[in-house]
Coordinates of C-alpha atoms and ligand atoms in Angstrom, one line a residue:
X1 CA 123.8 92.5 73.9
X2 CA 124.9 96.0 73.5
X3 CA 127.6 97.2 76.3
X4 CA 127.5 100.6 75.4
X5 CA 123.7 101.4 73.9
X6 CA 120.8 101.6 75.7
X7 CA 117.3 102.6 74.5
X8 CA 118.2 105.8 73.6
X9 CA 122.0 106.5 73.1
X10 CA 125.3 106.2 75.7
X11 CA 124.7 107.4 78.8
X12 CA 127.1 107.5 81.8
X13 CA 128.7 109.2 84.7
X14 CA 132.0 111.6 83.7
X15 CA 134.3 109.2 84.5
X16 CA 132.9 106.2 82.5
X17 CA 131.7 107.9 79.6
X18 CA 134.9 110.4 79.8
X19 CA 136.6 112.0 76.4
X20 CA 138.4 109.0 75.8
X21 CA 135.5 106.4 75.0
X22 CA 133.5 109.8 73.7
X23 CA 135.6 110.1 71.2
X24 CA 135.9 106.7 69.8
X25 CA 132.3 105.9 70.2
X26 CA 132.0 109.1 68.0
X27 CA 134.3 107.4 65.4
X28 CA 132.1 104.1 64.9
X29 CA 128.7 106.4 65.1
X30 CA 130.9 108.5 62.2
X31 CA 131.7 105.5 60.2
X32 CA 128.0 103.9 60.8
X33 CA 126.3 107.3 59.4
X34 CA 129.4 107.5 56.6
X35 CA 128.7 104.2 55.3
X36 CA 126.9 106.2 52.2
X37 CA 124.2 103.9 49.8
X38 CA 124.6 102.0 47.0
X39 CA 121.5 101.3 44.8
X40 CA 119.5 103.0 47.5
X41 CA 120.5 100.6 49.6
X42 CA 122.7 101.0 52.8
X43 CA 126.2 99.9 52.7
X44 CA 126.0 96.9 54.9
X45 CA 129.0 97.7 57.8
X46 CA 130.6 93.9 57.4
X47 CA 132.3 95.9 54.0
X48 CA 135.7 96.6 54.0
X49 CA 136.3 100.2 55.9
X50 CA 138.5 100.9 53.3
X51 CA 135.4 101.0 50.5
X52 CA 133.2 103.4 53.2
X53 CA 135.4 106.1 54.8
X54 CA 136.0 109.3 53.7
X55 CA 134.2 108.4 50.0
X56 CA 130.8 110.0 51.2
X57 CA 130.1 113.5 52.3
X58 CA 128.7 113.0 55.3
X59 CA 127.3 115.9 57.5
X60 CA 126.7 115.4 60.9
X61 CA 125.5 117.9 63.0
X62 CA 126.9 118.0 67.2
X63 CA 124.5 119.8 69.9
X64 CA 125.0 119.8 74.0
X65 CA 123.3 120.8 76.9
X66 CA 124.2 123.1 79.7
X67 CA 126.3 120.1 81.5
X68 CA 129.4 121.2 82.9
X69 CA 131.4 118.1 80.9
X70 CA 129.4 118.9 77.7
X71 CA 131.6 121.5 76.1
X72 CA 134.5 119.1 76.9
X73 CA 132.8 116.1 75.5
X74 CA 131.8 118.1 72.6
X75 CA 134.8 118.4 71.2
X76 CA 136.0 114.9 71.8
X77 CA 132.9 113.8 69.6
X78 CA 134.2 116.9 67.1
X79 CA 137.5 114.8 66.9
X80 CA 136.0 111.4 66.1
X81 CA 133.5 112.2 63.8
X82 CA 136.3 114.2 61.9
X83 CA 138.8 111.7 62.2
X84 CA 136.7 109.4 59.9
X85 CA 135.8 111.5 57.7
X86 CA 132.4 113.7 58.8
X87 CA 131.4 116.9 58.2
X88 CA 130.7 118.6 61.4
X89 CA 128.0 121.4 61.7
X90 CA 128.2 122.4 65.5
X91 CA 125.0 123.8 66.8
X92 CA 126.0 124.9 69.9
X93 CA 124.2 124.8 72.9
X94 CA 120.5 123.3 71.9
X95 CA 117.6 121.8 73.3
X96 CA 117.2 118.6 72.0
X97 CA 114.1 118.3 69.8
X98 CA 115.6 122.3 68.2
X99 CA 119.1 119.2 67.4
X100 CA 116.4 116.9 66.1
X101 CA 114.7 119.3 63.8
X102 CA 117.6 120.5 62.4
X103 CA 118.2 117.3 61.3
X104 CA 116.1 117.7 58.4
X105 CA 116.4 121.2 58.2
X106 CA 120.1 121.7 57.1
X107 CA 119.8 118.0 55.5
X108 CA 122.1 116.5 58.1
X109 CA 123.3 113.0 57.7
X110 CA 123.1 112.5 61.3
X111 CA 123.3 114.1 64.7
X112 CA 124.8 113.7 67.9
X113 CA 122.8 115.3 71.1
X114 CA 125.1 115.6 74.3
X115 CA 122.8 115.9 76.7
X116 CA 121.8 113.2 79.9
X117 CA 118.3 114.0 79.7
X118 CA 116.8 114.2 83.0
X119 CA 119.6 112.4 84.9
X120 CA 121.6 114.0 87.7
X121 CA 124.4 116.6 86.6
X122 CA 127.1 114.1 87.2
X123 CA 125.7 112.1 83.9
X124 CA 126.2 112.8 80.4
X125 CA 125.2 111.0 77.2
X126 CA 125.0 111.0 73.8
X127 CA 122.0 110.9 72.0
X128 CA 122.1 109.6 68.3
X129 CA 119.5 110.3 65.5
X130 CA 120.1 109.3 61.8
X131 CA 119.3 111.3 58.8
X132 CA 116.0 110.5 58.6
X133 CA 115.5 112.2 62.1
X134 CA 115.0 108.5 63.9
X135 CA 116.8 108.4 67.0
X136 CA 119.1 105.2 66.8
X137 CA 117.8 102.1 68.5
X138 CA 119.6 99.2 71.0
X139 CA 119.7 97.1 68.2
X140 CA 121.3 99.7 66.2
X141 CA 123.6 100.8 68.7
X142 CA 125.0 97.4 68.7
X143 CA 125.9 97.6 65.3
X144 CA 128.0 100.8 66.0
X145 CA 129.5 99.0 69.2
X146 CA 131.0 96.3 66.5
X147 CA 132.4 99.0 64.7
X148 CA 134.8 100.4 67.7
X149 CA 137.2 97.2 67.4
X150 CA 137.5 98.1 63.2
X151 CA 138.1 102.1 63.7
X152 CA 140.7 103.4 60.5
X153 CA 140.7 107.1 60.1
X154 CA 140.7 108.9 57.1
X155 CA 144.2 110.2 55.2
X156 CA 145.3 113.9 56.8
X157 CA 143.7 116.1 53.8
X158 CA 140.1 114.4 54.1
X159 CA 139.8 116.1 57.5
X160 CA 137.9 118.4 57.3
X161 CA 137.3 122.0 59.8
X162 CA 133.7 122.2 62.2
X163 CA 131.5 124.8 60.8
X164 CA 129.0 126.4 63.3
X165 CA 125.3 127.0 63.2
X166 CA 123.7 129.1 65.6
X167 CA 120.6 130.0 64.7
X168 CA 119.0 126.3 65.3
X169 CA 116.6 128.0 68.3
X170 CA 115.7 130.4 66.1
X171 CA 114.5 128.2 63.4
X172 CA 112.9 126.0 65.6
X173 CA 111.0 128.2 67.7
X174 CA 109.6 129.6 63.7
X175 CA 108.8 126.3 62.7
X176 CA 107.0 125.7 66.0
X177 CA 104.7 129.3 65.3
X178 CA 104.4 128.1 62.0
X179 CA 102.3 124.9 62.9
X180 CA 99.4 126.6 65.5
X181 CA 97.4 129.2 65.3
X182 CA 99.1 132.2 66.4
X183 CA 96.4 134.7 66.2
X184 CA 93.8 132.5 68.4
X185 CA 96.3 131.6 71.0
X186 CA 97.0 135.7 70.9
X187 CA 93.3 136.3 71.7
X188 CA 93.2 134.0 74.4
X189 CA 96.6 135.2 75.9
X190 CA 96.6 132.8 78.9
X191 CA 99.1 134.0 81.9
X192 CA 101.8 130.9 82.4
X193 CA 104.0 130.2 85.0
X194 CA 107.1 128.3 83.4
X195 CA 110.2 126.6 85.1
X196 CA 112.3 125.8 83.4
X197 CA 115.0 123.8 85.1
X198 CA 118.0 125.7 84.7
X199 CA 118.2 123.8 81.8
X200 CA 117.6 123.6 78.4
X201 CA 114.0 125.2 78.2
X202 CA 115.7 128.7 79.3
X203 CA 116.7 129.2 76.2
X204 CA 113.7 128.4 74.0
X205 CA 110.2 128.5 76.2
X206 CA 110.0 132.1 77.2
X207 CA 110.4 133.6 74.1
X208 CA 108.4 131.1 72.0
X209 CA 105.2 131.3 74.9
X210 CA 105.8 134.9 74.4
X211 CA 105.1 134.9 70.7
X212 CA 102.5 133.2 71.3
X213 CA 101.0 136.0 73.7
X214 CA 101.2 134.5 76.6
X215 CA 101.9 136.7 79.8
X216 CA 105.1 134.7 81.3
X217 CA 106.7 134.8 83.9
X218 CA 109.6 132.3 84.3
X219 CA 111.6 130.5 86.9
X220 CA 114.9 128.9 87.1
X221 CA 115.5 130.3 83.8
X222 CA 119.3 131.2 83.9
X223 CA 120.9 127.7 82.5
X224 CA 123.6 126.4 85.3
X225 CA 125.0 122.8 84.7
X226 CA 124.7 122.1 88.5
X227 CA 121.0 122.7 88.2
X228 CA 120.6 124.4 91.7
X229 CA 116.8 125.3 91.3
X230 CA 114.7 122.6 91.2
X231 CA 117.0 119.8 89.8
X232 CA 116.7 118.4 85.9
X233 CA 113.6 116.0 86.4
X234 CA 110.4 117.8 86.8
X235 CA 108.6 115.4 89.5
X236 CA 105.8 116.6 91.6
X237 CA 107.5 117.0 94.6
X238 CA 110.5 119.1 92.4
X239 CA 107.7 121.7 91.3
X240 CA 106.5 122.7 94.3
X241 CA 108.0 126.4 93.7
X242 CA 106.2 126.1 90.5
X243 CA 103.0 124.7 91.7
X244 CA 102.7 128.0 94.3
X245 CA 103.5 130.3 92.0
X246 CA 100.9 129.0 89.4
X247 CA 98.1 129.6 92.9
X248 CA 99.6 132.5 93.9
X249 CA 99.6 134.6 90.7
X250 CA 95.8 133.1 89.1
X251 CA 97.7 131.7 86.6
X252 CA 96.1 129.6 84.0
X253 CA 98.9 127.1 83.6
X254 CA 102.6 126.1 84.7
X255 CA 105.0 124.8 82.5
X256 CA 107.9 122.6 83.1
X257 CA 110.3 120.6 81.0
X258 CA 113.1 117.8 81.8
X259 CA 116.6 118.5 81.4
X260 CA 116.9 118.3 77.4
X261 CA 113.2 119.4 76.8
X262 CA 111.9 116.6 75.1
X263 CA 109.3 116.1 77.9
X264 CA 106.8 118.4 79.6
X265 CA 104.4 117.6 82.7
X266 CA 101.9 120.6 83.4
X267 CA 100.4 122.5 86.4
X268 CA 96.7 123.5 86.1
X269 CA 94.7 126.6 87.2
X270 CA 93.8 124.9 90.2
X271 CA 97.4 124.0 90.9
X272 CA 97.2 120.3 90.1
X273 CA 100.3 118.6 89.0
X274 CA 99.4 116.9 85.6
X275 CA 101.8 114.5 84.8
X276 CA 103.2 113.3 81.9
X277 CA 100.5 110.4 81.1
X278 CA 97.8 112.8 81.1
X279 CA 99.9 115.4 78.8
X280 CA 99.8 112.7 76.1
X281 CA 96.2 112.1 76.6
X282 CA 95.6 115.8 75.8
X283 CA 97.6 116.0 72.8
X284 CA 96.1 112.7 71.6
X285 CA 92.4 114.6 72.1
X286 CA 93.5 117.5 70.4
X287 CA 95.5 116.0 67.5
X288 CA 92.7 113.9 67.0
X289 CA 89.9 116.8 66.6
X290 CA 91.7 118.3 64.0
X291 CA 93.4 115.2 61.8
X292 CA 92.1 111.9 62.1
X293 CA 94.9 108.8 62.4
X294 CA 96.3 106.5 64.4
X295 CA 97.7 106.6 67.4
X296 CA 101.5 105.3 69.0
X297 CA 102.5 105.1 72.2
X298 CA 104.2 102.5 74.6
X299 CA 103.6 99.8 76.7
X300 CA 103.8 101.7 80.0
X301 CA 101.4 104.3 79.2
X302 CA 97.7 105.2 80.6
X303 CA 95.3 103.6 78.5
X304 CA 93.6 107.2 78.5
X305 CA 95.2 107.8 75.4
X306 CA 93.5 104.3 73.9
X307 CA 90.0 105.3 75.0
X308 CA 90.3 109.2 73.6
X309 CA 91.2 106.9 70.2
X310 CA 88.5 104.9 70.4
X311 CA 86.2 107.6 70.4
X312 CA 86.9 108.8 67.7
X313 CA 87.2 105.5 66.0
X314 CA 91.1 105.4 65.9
X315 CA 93.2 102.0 66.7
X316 CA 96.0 102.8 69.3
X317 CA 99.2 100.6 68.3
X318 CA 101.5 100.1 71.3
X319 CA 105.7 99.8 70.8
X320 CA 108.5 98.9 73.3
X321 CA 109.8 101.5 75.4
X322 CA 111.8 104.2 74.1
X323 CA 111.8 107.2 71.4
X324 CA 113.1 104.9 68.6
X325 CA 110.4 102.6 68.2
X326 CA 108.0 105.0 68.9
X327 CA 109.2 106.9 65.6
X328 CA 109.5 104.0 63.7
X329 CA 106.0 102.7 64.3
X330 CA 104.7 105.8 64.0
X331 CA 106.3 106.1 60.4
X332 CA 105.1 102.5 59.6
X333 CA 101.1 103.6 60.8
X334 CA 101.4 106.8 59.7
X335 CA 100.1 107.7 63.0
X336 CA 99.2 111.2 63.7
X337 CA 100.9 111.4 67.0
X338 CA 103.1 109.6 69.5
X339 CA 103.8 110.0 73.3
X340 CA 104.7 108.2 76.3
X341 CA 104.0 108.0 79.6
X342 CA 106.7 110.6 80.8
X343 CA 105.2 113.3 78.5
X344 CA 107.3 113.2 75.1
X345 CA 104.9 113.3 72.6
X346 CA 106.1 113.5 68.9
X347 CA 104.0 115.7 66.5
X348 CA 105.3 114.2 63.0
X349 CA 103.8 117.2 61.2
X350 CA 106.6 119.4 62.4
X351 CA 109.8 116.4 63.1
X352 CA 110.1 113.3 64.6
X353 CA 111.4 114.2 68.3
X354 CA 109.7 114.3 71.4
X355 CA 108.9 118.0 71.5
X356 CA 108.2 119.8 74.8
X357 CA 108.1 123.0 73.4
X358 CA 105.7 122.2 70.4
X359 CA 103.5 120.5 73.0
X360 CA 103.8 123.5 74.9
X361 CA 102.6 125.6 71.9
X362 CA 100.0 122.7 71.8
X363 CA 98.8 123.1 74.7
X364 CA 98.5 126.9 75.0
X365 CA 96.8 126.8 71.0
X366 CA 94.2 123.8 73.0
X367 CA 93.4 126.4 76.0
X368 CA 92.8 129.4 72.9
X369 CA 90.5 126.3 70.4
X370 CA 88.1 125.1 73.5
X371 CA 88.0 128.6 75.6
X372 CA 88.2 126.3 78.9
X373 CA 90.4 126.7 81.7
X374 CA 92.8 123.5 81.4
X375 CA 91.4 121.9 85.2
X376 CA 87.8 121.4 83.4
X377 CA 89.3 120.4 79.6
X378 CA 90.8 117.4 81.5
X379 CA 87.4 116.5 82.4
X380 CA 87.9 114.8 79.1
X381 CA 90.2 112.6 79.8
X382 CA 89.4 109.3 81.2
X383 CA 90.1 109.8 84.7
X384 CA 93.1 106.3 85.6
X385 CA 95.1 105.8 89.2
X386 CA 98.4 104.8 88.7
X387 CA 100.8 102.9 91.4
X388 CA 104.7 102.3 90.3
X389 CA 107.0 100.5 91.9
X390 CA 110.6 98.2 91.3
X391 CA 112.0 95.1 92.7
X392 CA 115.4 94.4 93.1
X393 CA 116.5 91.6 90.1
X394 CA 120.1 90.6 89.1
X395 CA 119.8 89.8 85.3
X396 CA 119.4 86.3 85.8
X397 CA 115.8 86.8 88.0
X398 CA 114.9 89.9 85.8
X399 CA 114.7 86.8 82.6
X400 CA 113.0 84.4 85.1
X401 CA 110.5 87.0 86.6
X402 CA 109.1 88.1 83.2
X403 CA 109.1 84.8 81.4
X404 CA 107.0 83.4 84.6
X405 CA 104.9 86.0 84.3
X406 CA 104.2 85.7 81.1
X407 CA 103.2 82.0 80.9
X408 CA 101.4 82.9 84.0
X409 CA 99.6 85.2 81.6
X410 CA 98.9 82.6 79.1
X411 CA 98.1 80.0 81.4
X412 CA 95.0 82.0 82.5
X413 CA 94.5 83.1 79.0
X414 CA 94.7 86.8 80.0
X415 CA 94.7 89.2 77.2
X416 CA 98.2 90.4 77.3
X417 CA 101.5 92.3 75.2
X418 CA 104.7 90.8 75.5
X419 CA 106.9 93.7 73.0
X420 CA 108.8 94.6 76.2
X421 CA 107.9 92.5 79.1
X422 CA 104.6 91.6 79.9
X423 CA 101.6 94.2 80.0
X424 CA 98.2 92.2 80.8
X425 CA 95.0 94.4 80.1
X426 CA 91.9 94.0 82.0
X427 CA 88.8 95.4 81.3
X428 CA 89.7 98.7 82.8
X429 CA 93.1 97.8 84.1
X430 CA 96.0 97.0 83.5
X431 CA 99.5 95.7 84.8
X432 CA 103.0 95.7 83.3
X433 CA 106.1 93.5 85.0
X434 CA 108.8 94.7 82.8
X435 CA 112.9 94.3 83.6
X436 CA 115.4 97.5 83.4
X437 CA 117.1 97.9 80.5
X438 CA 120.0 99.9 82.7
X439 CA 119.4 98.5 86.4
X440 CA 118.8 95.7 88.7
X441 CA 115.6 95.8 88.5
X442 CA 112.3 94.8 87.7
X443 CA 109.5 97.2 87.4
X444 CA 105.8 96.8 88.3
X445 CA 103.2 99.2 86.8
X446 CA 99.4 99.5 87.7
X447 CA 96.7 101.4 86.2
X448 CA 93.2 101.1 87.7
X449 CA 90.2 103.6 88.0
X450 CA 90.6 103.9 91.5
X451 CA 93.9 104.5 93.7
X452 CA 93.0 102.0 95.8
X453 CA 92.7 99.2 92.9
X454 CA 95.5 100.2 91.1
X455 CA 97.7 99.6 94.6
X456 CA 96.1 96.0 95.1
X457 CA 96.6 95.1 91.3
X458 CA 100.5 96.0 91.8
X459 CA 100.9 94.2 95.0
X460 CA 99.2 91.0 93.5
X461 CA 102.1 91.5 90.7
X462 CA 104.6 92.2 92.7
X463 CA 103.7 89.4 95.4
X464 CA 103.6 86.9 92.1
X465 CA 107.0 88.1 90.7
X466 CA 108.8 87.6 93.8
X467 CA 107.4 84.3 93.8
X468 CA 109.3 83.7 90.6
X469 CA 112.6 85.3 91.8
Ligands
LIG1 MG1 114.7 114.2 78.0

């Protein structure tokens, strides 16, 4: 069991994840991405350190977020990685999915995002993506965890100085133009209200909607690590500011992204809150009309984006939460998209991160293809309820809960998926008991075509899990 990893990177408040253990975790990630191949193959990390560090060139490129601790963090991971032996390229402050496509870009080795996502500003984490662009896995983090008790460094003249790249936005946003139609989503030139968090999304969205010819205006656009505006998880009840503005000005969208911009959750013309399930079920739609493939997304997510599949005679393959098996199963497939249910969606065409902002660019190019407003285009989308809720589980009863569930599942011969918990599927419903990877808790998810079933499904679950307790 991995102390450190969780689904996706190290993640902790300032004074657990503080420069010290920054540092050295940046060590064994250097050493795991330095490990170089032999015969195509990767250097297994039981070999001697002495036959791995230093020998390979290894570039690894270093991106924050507007967190107050990042720029002190940064240079702690600047330390480690050059204390074994890396190549650092720092890219400054970057959104994550503009680190993640610079990845291939500038043929990086590796890359470390410090950024805490959507979390609270007291948090900070690092994110870690190989050089294939795959963001590194639990399992994989474990490997690097075994590595912090072996840490060498490399001689003093194989230490090398951090080169800077600053233009990553900039070659993002371009790659991003490059992959919609620019002159349709110019005709249409649909007014959006954006809010961008006082994050991340300030420094990318405005510009890029405005290339696209979009009138914008934005809000909580000035980056501020304390995120005063609207806090760095877009939520319903966060976007209210959003949501009037979107009414007040006729607007035919609002925008808003998490802290790192990986996800985005929209705001119709009628004001509606779309959230992030839904946002995946329209990219899945338009994706589909245009390239036919598979589909990837996770266990937790609305089986809207199975249906829209269907229909167009497309098998939806389902993974265990979090963005690293999503990329690798959407490699193995060769799916044409992947999302879940908080609105990442990864568009492989362009790079293998979630991708706000090219989802935002897919959104507006979906609003130019169909010439609908978005509020009747999601009269497309199978119309699911979802309830959400958590029960409190030491680790002991979060192993008990799940396995009872599922033999409950197979007692009564239920059609069910047990990758990551237990997800049973009814004909047009479907409930997930699954235990937190990070918490004390188990989680209970419902989806139903009405409200009202979807809350009587969840409270049969949650009734029969406590049972188990
Ligand atoms: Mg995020």
């Amino acid at each position: 069991m991995s102390k450190y990893f969780g689904t996706n990177g190290v993640r902790g408040k300032f004074e657990e994840l503080n420069p010290l253990l920054t540092m050295k975790l940046a060590q064994a990630i250097g050493i795991y991405l330095n490990r170089g191949t032999v015969a195509g193959q990767l250097v297994p990390l039981t070999s001697s350190l002495d036959t791995v560090l230093g020998r390979f060139a290894t570039t690894v490129l270093v991106g924050r977020d507007g967190r107050l601790t990042g720029d002190c963090l940064k240079y702690a991971v600047f330390s480690g990685l050059q204390s074994v032996g890396c190549k650092v390229i720092d890219l400054g402050m970057v959104s994550s999915p503009t680190a993640e496509f610079m990845v291939k870009k500038l043929s990086a080795d590796g890359l470390i995002v410090i950024t805490a996502s959507h979390n609270p500003p007291e948090w900070n984490a690092l994110k870690v993506v190989d050089g294939n662009g795959i963001a590194i896995s639990r399992e994989e983090g474990e490997k690097i965890e075994i590595m912090l008790d072996k840490i060498k460094t490399v001689s003093w003249d194989k230490v090398s100085s951090v080169e800077s790249y600053f233009s990553a936005t900039v070659d993002h946003t371009a790659a991003i133009l490059a992959s919609v139609d620019v002159a349709k989503t110019r005709k249409r030139a649909p007014k959006v209200i954006i809010d961008c968090g006082n994050a991340m999304a300030s420094l990318i969205a405005p510009k890029l909607l405005q290339e696209l010819g979009c009138s914008v205006i934005s809000l909580n656009s000035t980056i501020d690590g304390h995120f005063p505006g609207r806090g760095s998880e877009p939520t319903k009840d966060s976007l209210v500011q959003l949501i009037d503005s979107v009414k007040l000005n006729n607007a035919d969208l609002g925008m808003a992204w998490d802290g790192d911009g990986d996800r985005i959750v929209l705001i119709d013309d009628k004001g509606e809150f779309i959230v992030g399930d839904k946002v995946f079920a329209l990219s899945v739609l338009f994706a589909l009309k245009t390239k036919k493939g598979s589909v990837v997304t996770t266990v937790a997510t609305s089986k809207a984006a199975e249906d829209i599949a269907t229909k167009f005679g497309m098998k939806t393959y389902y993974t265990k939460i979090g963005a690293p098996y999503l990329c690798q199963e959407l490699l193995e497939r060769n799916a044409v998209i992947a999302g879940e249910e908080v609105g990442g969606v990864i568009w492989p065409e362009v790079s293998l991160a979630k991708d706000g902002f090219l989802t935002a660019a897919k959104m507006i190019e979906l609003l130019a293809e169909s010439g609908k407003k978005l509020s009747v285009i999601l009269k497309e989308i199978p119309q699911y309820f979802n309830e959400k809720t958590k029960i409190a589980a030491n680790d002991e009863q979060k192993m008990k809960i799940v396995r009872s569930i599922l033999d409950y599942a197979k007692k009564n011969k239920f059609n069910f998926i047990d990758i990551d918990g237990v997800r049973i599927n009814f004909d047009d419903s479907w409930v997930i008991v699954r235990a937190s990877g990070t918490e004390n808790y188990v989680r209970v998810f419902a989806e139903a075509k009405t409200q009202d079933k979807a809350k009587k499904l969840m409270e049969e679950y949650v009734k029969l899990a406590e049972t188990f307790r």
